[in-house]
Short mmCIF file of C-alpha atoms and ligand atoms in Angstrom, two decimals:
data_model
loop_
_atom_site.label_atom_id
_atom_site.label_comp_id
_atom_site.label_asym_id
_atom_site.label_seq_id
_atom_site.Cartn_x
_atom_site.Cartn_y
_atom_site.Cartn_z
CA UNK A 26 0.00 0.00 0.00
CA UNK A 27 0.94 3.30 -1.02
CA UNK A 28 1.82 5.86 2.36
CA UNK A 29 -1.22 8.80 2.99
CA UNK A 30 1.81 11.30 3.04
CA UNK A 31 0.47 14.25 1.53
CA UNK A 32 -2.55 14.53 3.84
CA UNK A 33 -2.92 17.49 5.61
CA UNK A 34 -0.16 19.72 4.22
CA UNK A 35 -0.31 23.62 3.56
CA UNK A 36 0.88 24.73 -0.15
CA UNK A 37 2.26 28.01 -0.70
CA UNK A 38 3.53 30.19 -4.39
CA UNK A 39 4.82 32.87 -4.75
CA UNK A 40 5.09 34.50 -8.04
CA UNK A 41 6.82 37.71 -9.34
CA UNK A 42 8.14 38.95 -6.27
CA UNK A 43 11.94 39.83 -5.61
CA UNK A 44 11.92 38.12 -2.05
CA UNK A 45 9.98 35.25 -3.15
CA UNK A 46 11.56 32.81 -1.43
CA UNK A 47 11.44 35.13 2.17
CA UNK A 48 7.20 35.45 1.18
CA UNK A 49 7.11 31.71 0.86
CA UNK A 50 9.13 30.94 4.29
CA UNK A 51 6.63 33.59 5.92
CA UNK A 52 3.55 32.02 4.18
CA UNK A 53 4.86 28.53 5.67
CA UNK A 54 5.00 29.77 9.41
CA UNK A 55 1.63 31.15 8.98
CA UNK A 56 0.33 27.74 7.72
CA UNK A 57 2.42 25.57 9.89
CA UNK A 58 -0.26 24.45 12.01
CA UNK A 59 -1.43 22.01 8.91
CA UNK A 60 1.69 20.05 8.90
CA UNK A 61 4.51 20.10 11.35
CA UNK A 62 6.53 17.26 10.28
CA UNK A 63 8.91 18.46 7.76
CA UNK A 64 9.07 21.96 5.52
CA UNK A 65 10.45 22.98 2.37
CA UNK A 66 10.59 25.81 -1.01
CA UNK A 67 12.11 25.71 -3.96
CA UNK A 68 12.60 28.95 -6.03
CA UNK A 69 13.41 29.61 -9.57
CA UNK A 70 15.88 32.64 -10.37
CA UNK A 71 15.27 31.69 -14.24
CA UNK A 72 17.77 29.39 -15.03
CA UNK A 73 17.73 27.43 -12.41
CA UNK A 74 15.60 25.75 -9.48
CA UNK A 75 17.09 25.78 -5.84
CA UNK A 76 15.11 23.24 -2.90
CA UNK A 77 15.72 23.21 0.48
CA UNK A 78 13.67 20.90 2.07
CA UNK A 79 14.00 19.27 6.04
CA UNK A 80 12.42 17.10 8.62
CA UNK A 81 10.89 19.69 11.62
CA UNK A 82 9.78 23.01 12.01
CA UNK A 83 9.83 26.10 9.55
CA UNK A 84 11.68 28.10 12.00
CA UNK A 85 14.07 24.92 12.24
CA UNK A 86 13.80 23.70 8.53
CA UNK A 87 15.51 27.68 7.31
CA UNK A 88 17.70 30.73 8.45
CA UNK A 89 18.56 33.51 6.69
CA UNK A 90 21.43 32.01 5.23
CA UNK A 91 19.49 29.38 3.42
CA UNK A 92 17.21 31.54 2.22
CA UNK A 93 19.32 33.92 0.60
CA UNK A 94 20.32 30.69 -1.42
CA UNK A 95 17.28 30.48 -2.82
CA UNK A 96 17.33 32.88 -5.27
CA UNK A 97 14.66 34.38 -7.62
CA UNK A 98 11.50 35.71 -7.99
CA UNK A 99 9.49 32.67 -7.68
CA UNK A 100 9.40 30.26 -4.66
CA UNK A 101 7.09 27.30 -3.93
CA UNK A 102 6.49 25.65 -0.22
CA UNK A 103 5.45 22.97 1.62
CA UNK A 104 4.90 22.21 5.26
CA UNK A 105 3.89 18.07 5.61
CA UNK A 106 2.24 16.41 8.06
CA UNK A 107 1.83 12.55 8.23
CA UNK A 108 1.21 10.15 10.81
CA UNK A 109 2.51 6.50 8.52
CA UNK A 110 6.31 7.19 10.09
CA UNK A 111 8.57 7.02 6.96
CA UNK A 112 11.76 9.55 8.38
CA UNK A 113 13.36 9.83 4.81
CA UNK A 114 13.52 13.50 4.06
CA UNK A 115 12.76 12.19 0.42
CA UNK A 116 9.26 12.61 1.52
CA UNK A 117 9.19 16.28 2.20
CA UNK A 118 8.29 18.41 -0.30
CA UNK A 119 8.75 20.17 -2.80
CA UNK A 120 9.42 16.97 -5.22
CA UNK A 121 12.26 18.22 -7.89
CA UNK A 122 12.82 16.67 -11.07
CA UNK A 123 14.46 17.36 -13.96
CA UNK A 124 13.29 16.49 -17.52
CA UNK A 125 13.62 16.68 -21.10
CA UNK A 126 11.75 20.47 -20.94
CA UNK A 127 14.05 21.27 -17.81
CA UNK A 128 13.57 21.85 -14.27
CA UNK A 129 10.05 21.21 -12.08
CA UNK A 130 9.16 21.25 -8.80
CA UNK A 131 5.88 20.34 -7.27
CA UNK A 132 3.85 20.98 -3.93
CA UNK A 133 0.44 18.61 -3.05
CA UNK A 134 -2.01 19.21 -0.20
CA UNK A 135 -4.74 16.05 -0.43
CA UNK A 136 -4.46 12.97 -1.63
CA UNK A 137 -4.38 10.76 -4.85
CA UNK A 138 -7.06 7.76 -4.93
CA UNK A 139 -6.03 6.02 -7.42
CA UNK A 140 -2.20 6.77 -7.02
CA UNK A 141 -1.35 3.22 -6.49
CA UNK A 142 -3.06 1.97 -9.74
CA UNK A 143 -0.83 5.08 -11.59
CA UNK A 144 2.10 4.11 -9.87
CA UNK A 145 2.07 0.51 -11.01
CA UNK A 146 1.44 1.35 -14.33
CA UNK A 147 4.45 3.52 -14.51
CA UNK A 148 6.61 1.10 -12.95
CA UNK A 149 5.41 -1.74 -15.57
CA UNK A 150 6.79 1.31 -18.27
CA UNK A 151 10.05 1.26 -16.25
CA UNK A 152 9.91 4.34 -14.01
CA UNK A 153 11.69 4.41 -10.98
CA UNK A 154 10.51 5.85 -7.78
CA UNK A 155 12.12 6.92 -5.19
CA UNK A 156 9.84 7.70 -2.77
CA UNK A 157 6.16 6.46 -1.37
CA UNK A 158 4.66 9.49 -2.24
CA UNK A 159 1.37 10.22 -4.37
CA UNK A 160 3.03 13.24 -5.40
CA UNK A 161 6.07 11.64 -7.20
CA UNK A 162 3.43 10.05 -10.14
CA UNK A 163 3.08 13.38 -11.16
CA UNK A 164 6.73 14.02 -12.05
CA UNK A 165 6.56 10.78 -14.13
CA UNK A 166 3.31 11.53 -15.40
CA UNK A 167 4.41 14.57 -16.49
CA UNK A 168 7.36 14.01 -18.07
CA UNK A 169 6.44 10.83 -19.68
CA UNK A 170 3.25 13.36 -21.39
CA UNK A 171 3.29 13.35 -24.96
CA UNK A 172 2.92 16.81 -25.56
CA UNK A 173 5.56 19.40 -26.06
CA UNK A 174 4.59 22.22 -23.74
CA UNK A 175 4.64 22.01 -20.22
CA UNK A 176 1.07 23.31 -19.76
CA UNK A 177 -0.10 21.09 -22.25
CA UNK A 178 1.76 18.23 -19.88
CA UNK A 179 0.41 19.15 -16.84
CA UNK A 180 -3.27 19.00 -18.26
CA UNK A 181 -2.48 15.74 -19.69
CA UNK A 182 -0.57 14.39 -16.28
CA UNK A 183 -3.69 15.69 -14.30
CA UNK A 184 -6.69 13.90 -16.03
CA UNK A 185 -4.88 10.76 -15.39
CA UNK A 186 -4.81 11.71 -11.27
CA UNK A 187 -7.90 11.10 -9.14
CA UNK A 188 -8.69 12.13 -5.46
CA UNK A 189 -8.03 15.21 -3.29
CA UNK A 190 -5.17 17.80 -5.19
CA UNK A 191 -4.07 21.40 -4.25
CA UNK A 192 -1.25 21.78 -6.82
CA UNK A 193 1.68 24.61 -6.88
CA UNK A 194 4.07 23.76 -9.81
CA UNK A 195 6.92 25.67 -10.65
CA UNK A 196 9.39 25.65 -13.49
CA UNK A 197 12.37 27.80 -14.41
CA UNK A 198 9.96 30.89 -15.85
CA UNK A 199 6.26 29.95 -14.94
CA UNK A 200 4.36 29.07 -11.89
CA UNK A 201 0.69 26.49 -11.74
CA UNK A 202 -1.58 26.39 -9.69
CA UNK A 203 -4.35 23.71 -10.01
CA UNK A 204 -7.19 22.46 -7.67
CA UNK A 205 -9.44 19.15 -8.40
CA UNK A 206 -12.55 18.90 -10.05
CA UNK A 207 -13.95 19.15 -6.18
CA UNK A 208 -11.84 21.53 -3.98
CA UNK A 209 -11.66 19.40 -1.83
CA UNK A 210 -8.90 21.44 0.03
CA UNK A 211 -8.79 24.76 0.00
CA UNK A 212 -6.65 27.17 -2.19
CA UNK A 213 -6.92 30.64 -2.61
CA UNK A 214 -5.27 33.40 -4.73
CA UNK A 215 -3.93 36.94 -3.57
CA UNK A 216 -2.41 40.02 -4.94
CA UNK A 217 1.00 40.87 -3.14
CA UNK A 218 1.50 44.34 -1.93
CA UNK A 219 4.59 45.58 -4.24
CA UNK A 220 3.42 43.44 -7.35
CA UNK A 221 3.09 39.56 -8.21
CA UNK A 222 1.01 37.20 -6.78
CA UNK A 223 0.62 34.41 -4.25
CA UNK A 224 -1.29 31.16 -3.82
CA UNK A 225 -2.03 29.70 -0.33
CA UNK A 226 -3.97 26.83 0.86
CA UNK A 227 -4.89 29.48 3.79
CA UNK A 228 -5.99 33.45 3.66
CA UNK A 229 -3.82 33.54 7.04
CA UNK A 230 -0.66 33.41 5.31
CA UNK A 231 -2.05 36.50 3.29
CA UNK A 232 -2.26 38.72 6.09
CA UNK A 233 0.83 37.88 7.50
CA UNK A 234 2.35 39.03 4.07
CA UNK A 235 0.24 41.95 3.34
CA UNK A 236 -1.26 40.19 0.58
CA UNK A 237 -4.85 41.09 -1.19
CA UNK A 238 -6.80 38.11 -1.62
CA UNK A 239 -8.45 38.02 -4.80
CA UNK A 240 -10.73 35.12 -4.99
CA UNK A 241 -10.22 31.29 -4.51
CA UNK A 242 -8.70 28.85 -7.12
CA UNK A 243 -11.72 27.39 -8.74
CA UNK A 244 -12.53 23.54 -8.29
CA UNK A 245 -11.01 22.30 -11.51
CA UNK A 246 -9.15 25.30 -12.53
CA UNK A 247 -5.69 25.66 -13.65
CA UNK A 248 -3.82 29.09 -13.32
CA UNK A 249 -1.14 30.02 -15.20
CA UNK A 250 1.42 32.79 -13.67
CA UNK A 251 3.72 34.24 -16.73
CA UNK A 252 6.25 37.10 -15.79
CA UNK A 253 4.65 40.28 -16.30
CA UNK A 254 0.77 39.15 -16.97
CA UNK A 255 -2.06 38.42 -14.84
CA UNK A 256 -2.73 34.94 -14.12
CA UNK A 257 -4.33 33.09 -17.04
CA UNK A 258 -7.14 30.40 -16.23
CA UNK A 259 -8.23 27.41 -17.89
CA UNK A 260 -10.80 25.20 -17.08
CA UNK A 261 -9.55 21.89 -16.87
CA UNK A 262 -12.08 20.08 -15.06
CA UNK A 263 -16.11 20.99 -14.91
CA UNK A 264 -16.32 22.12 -11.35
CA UNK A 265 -18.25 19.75 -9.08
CA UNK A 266 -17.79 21.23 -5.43
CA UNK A 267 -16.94 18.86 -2.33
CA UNK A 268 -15.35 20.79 0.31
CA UNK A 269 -13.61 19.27 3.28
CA UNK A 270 -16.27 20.36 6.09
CA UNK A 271 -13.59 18.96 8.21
CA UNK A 272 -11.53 22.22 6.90
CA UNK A 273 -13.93 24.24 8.92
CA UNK A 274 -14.65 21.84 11.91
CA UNK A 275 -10.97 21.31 13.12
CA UNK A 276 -8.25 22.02 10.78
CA UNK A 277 -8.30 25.35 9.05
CA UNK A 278 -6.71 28.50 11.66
CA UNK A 279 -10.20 30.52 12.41
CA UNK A 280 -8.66 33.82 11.02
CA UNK A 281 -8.31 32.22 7.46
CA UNK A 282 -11.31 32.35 4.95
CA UNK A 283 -11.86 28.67 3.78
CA UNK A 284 -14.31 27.94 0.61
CA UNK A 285 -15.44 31.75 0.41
CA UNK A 286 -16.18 32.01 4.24
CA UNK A 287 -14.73 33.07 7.99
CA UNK A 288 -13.36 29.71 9.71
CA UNK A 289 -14.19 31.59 12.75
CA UNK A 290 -17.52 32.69 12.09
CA UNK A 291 -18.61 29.32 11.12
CA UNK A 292 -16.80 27.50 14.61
CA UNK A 293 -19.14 29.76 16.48
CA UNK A 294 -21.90 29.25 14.21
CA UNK A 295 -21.79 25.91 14.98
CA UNK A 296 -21.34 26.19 18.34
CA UNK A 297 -24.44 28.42 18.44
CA UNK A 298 -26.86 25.40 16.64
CA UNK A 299 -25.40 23.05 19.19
CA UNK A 300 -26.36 25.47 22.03
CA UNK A 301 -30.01 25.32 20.31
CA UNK A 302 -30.42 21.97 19.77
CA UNK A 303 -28.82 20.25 22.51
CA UNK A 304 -28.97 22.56 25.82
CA UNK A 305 -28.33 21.80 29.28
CA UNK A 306 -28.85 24.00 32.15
CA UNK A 307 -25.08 24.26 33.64
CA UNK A 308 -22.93 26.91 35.55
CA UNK A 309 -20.07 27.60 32.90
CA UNK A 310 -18.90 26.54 29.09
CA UNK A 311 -15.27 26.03 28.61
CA UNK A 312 -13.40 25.05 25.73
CA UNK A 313 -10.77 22.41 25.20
CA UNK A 314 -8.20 24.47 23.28
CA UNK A 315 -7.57 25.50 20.88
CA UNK A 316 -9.68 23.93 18.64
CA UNK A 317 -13.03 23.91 20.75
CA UNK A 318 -12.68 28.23 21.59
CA UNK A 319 -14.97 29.79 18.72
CA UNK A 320 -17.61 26.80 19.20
CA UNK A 321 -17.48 27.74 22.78
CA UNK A 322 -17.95 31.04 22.35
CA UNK A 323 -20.84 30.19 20.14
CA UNK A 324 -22.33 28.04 22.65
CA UNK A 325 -22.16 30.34 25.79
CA UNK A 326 -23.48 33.00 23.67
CA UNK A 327 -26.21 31.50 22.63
CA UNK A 328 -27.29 29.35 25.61
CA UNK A 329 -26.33 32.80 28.13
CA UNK A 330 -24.27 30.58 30.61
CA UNK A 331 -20.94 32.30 31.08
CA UNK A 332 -17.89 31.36 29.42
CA UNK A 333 -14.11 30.51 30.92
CA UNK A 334 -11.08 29.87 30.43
CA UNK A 335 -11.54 26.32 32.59
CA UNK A 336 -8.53 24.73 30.97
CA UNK A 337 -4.79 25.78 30.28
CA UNK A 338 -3.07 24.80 27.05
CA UNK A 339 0.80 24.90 26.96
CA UNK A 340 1.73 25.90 23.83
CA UNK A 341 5.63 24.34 23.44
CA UNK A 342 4.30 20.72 23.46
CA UNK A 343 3.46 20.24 19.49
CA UNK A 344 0.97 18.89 17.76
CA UNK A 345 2.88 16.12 16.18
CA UNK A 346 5.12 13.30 17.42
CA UNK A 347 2.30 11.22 18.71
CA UNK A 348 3.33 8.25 20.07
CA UNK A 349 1.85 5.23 18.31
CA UNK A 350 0.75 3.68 21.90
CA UNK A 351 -2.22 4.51 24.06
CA UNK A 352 -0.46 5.10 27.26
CA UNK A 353 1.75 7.63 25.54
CA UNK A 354 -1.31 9.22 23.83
CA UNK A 355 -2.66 9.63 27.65
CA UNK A 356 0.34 11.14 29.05
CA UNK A 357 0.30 13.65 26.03
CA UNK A 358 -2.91 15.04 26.96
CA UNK A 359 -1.88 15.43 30.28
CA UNK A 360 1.25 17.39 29.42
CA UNK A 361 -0.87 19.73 26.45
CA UNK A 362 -3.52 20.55 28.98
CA UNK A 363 -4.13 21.08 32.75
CA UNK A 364 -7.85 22.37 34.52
CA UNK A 365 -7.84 25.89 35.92
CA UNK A 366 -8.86 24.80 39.22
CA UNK A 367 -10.66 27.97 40.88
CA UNK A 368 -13.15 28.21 37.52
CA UNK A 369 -14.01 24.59 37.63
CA UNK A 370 -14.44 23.35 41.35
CA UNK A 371 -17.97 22.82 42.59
CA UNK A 372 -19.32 24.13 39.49
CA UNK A 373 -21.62 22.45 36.58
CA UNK A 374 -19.25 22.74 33.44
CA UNK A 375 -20.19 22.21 29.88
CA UNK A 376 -16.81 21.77 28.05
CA UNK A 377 -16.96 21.71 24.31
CA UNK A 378 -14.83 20.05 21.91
CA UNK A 379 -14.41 20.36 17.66
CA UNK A 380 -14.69 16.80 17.46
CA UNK A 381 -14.01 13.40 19.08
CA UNK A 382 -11.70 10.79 17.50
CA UNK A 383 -10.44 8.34 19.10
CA UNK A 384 -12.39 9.50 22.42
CA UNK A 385 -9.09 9.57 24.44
CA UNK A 386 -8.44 13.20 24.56
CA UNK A 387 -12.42 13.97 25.89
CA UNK A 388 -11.97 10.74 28.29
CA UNK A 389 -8.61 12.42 30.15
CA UNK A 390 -10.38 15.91 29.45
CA UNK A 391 -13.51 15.06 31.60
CA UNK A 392 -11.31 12.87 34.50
CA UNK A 393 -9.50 15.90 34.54
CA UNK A 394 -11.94 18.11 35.60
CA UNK A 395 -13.63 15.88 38.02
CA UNK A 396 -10.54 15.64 39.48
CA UNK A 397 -10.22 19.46 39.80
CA UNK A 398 -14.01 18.89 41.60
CA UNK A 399 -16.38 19.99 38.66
CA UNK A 400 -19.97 18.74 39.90
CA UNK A 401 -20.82 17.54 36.41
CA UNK A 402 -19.14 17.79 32.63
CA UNK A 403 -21.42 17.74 29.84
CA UNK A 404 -19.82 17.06 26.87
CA UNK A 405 -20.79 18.67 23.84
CA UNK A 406 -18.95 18.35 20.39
CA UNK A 407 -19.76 21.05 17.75
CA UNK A 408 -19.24 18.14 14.93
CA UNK A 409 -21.47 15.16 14.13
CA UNK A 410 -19.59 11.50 15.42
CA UNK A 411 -16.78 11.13 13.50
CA UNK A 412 -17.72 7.54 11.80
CA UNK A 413 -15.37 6.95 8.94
CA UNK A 414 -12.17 7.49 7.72
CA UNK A 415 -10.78 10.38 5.21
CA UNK A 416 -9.33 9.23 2.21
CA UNK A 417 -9.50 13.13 0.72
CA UNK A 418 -6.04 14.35 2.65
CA UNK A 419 -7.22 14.55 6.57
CA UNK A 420 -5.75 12.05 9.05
CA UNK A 421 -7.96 9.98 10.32
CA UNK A 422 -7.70 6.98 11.55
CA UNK A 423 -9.03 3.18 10.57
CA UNK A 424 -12.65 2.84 11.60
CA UNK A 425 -11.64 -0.09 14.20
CA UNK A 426 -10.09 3.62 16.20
CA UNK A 427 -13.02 5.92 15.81
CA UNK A 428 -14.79 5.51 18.70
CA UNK A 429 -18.03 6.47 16.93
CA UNK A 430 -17.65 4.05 14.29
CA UNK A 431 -18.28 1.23 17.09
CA UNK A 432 -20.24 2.55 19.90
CA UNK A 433 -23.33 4.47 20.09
CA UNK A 434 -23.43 7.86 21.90
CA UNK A 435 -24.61 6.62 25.29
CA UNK A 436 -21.67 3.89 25.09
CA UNK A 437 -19.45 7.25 23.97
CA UNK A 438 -20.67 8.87 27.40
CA UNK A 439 -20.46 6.15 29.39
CA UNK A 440 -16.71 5.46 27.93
CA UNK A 441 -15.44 9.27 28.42
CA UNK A 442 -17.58 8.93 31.63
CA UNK A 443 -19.40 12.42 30.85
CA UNK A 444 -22.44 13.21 32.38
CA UNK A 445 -23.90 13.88 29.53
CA UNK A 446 -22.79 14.23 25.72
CA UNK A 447 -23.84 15.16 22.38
CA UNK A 448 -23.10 16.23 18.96
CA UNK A 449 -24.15 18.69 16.56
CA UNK A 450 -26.06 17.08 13.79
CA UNK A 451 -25.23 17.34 10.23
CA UNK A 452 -28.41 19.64 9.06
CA UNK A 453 -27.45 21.63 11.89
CA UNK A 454 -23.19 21.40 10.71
CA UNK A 455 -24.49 21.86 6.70
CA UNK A 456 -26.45 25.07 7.90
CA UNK A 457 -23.66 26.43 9.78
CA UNK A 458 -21.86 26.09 6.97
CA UNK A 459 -24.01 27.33 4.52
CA UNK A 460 -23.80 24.40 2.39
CA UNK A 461 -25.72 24.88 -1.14
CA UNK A 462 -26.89 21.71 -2.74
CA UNK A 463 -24.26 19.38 -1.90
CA UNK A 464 -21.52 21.09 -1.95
CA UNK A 465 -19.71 19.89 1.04
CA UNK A 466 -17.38 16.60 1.39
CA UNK A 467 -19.27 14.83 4.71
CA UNK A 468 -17.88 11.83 4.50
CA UNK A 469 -15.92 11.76 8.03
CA UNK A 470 -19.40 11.52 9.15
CA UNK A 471 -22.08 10.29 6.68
CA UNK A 472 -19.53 7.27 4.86
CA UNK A 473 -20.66 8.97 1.95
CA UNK A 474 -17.89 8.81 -0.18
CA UNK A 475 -17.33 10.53 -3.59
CA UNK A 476 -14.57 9.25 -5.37
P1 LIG B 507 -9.17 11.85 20.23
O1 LIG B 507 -8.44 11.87 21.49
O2 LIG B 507 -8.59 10.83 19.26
O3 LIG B 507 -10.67 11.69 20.36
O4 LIG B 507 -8.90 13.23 19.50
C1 LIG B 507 -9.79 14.29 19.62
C2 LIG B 507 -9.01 15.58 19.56
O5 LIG B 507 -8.17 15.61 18.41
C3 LIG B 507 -9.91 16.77 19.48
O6 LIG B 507 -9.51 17.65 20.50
C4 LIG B 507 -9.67 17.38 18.11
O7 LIG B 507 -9.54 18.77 18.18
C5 LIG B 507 -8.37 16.77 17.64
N1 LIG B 507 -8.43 16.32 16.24
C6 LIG B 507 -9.48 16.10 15.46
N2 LIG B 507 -9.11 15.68 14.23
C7 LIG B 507 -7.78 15.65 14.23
C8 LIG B 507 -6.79 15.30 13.24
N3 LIG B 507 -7.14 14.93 12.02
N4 LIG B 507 -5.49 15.37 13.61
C9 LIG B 507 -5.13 15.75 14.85
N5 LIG B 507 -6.01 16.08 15.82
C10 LIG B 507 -7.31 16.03 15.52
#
């Protein structure tokens, strides 16, 4: 089986800029919370394509130095996160190749479906790969293409690719950006403030640049950067829409607009249905942070009970590095996150959460602030049970592990030994949303798969 290494990663261009490469490293810090595993950018100065690419941090992966040595006025970047523990820095990104038309590099945020079916394929042709990645049938794809232009390859390379893709290429003069038929992930494009342009899978690393945002890639649409012209679009694919309403639930940052709308907006959206539809009378709503704050704001809102801070976050212990085992997944949440004593004793807490996995982190959560003498925790989770796996570019993992996927909601309680708990419900999570038609990938928790 082929590694899910390209799931959630941030992508990043830059294009016609004189500190490209400096924009893209910026860009990558901004986005860093969708992939902390390893980071990398190419650039282009016109002749040539320079990577740098690294296990760990952005802050760890460059330093000036290394940046100066990527020269140019293009840059692509990558920040990867994956659980499936293969250490070789061959799978960071950007993947570089060099062809018969020159020099390419690549960038990927989702994940290929049928990229084991392409890859064997190739290798019956004789291609060589040299690492487990989805990404690398591109390269082959592409340069195996019969067509002479590059544009005309990617095109070809791409209707031969199914599943989840937010695509930056770059070569030695031009820059591509192309989303799937379903936009799946998210990809937007901005003006920069002294000329060129940039692509981002989030509007956060806009602001941090002083970028304009313009308007999102379209699902199926290619863009074309040329030196000196606006971006040129073709329609590669008829758009079908299918966006990640994970994106929104957990792992887009809430000041980034996702899918033409505030993440943050539509966390406490949500969090205001679930005050609606499943209330409980209770003396204070608290959030596990981070990702349960705008739900919880939502929620006490809404419902009028007063929100606190009820539980501390420390910041240094990151999000990756989980340790394959259960007991070490326990200890973790007892190192990210400690009760605020004085908030929660004696009192009736709701505490709300974006979602529950594997039902571990709400399980310590809840012990934890019995222990710090809450009277009762109601659990409330502003998504609906998370049932089945993503095979679109989020980690998830096998159904066996989702807690929902085997026990009903009372067994859920009972297990995290809440007083109470529910979800949001999907009507509820499409309307918060503002879902049109069918617009929105649910399968995390309907099974309803597209592809
Ligand atoms: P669990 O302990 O497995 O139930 O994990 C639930 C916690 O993980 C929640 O606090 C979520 O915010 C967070 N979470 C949800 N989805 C993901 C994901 N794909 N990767 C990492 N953390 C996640």
């Amino acid at each position: 089986m082929l590694e899910n290494v390209n799931e959630k990663c941030a992508v990043v261009g830059i294009f016609g800029h004189k500190e490209a490469s400096k924009l893209a490293y910026f860009s990558l810090h901004a986005l860093q919370h969708r992939g902390q595993e390893a980071a990398g950018i190419s650039s282009s100065d016109g002749e040539k394509l320079h990577t740098i690419k690294k296990r760990g941090l952005v802050m760890r992966v460059f330093d000036e130095a290394k940046l100066n040595t990527l020269s140019g006025t293009s840059a692509i970047g990558h920040t990867r996160y994956s659980t499936a523990g293969d250490d070789s820095i061959l799978d960071a990104q950007p993947v570089f190749a060099r062809y018969d038309l020159g020099e390419m590099a690549i960038v990927h945020n989702g994940n290929l479906t049928n990229a084991e079916e392409v890859r064997n394929a190739l290798i019956e042709k004789g291609a060589i790969f040299q690492t487990f990645m989805d990404t690398e049938n591109l390269i082959h794809l592409i340069a195996k293409s019969e067509q002479k232009k590059l544009i005309d390859r990617i095109i070809d390379a791409v209707q031969r690719i199914e599943g989840a893709f937010s695509l930056v290429f770059l070569s030695r003069t031009k820059m591509f950006a192309m989303r799937d038929r379903h936009g799946f992930r998210p990809l937007s494009l901005g003006r920069l403030p002294n000329g060129g342009y940039i692509v981002a899978s989030e509007t956060c690393a806009f602001d941090l640049v002083g970028a304009e945002f313009i308007r999102d890639v379209a699902p199926g649409e290619l863009l074309i950067f040329e030196k000196d012209k606006t971006p040129i679009s073709v329609k590669v694919f008829e758009p079908t829409p299918k966006h990640c309403i994970f994106e929104y639930v957990y792992f887009a940052r809430p000041d980034s607009k996702v899918f033409g709308q505030s993440v943050y907006q539509t966390r406490k959206d949500m969090g205001k249905e679930l005050a609606r539809i499943k209330p409980i009378e209770a003396d204070v709503v608290i959030p596990v942070p981070d990702g349960g704050v705008p739900s919880a704001i939502g929620y006490a809102q809404e419902s009028g009970i007063p929100y606190e801070m009820g539980i501390m976050r420390n910041h240094y212990i990151g999000r990756t590095f989980i340790e394959p085992t259960q007991e070490m997944r326990d200890l973790k949440v007892k190192m990210k996150l400690s009760p605020m004593t004085d908030i929660i004793k004696g009192k009736r807490v709701i505490v709300i959460d974006d979602s529950i996995v594997r039902g571990t982190t709400s399980r310590r959560i809840i012990r934890m602030l019995k222990e710090a003498g809450a009277s009762e925790v109601h659990m409330r989770v502003s998504s609906p049970p998370t049932t089945d796996p993503c095979f679109y570019g989020v980690d998830t993992p096998n159904k066996e592990n989702l807690i929902a996927a085997n026990m009903s909601t009372q067994e859920i309680c009972d297990y995290i030994e809440a007083d109470s708990l529910a979800y949001l419900d999907e009507a509820s999570l499409l309307r918060s949303v503002n879902a049109e038609g069918d617009n929105y990938c649910t399968a995390c928790f309907t099974g309803k798969y597209i592809i």
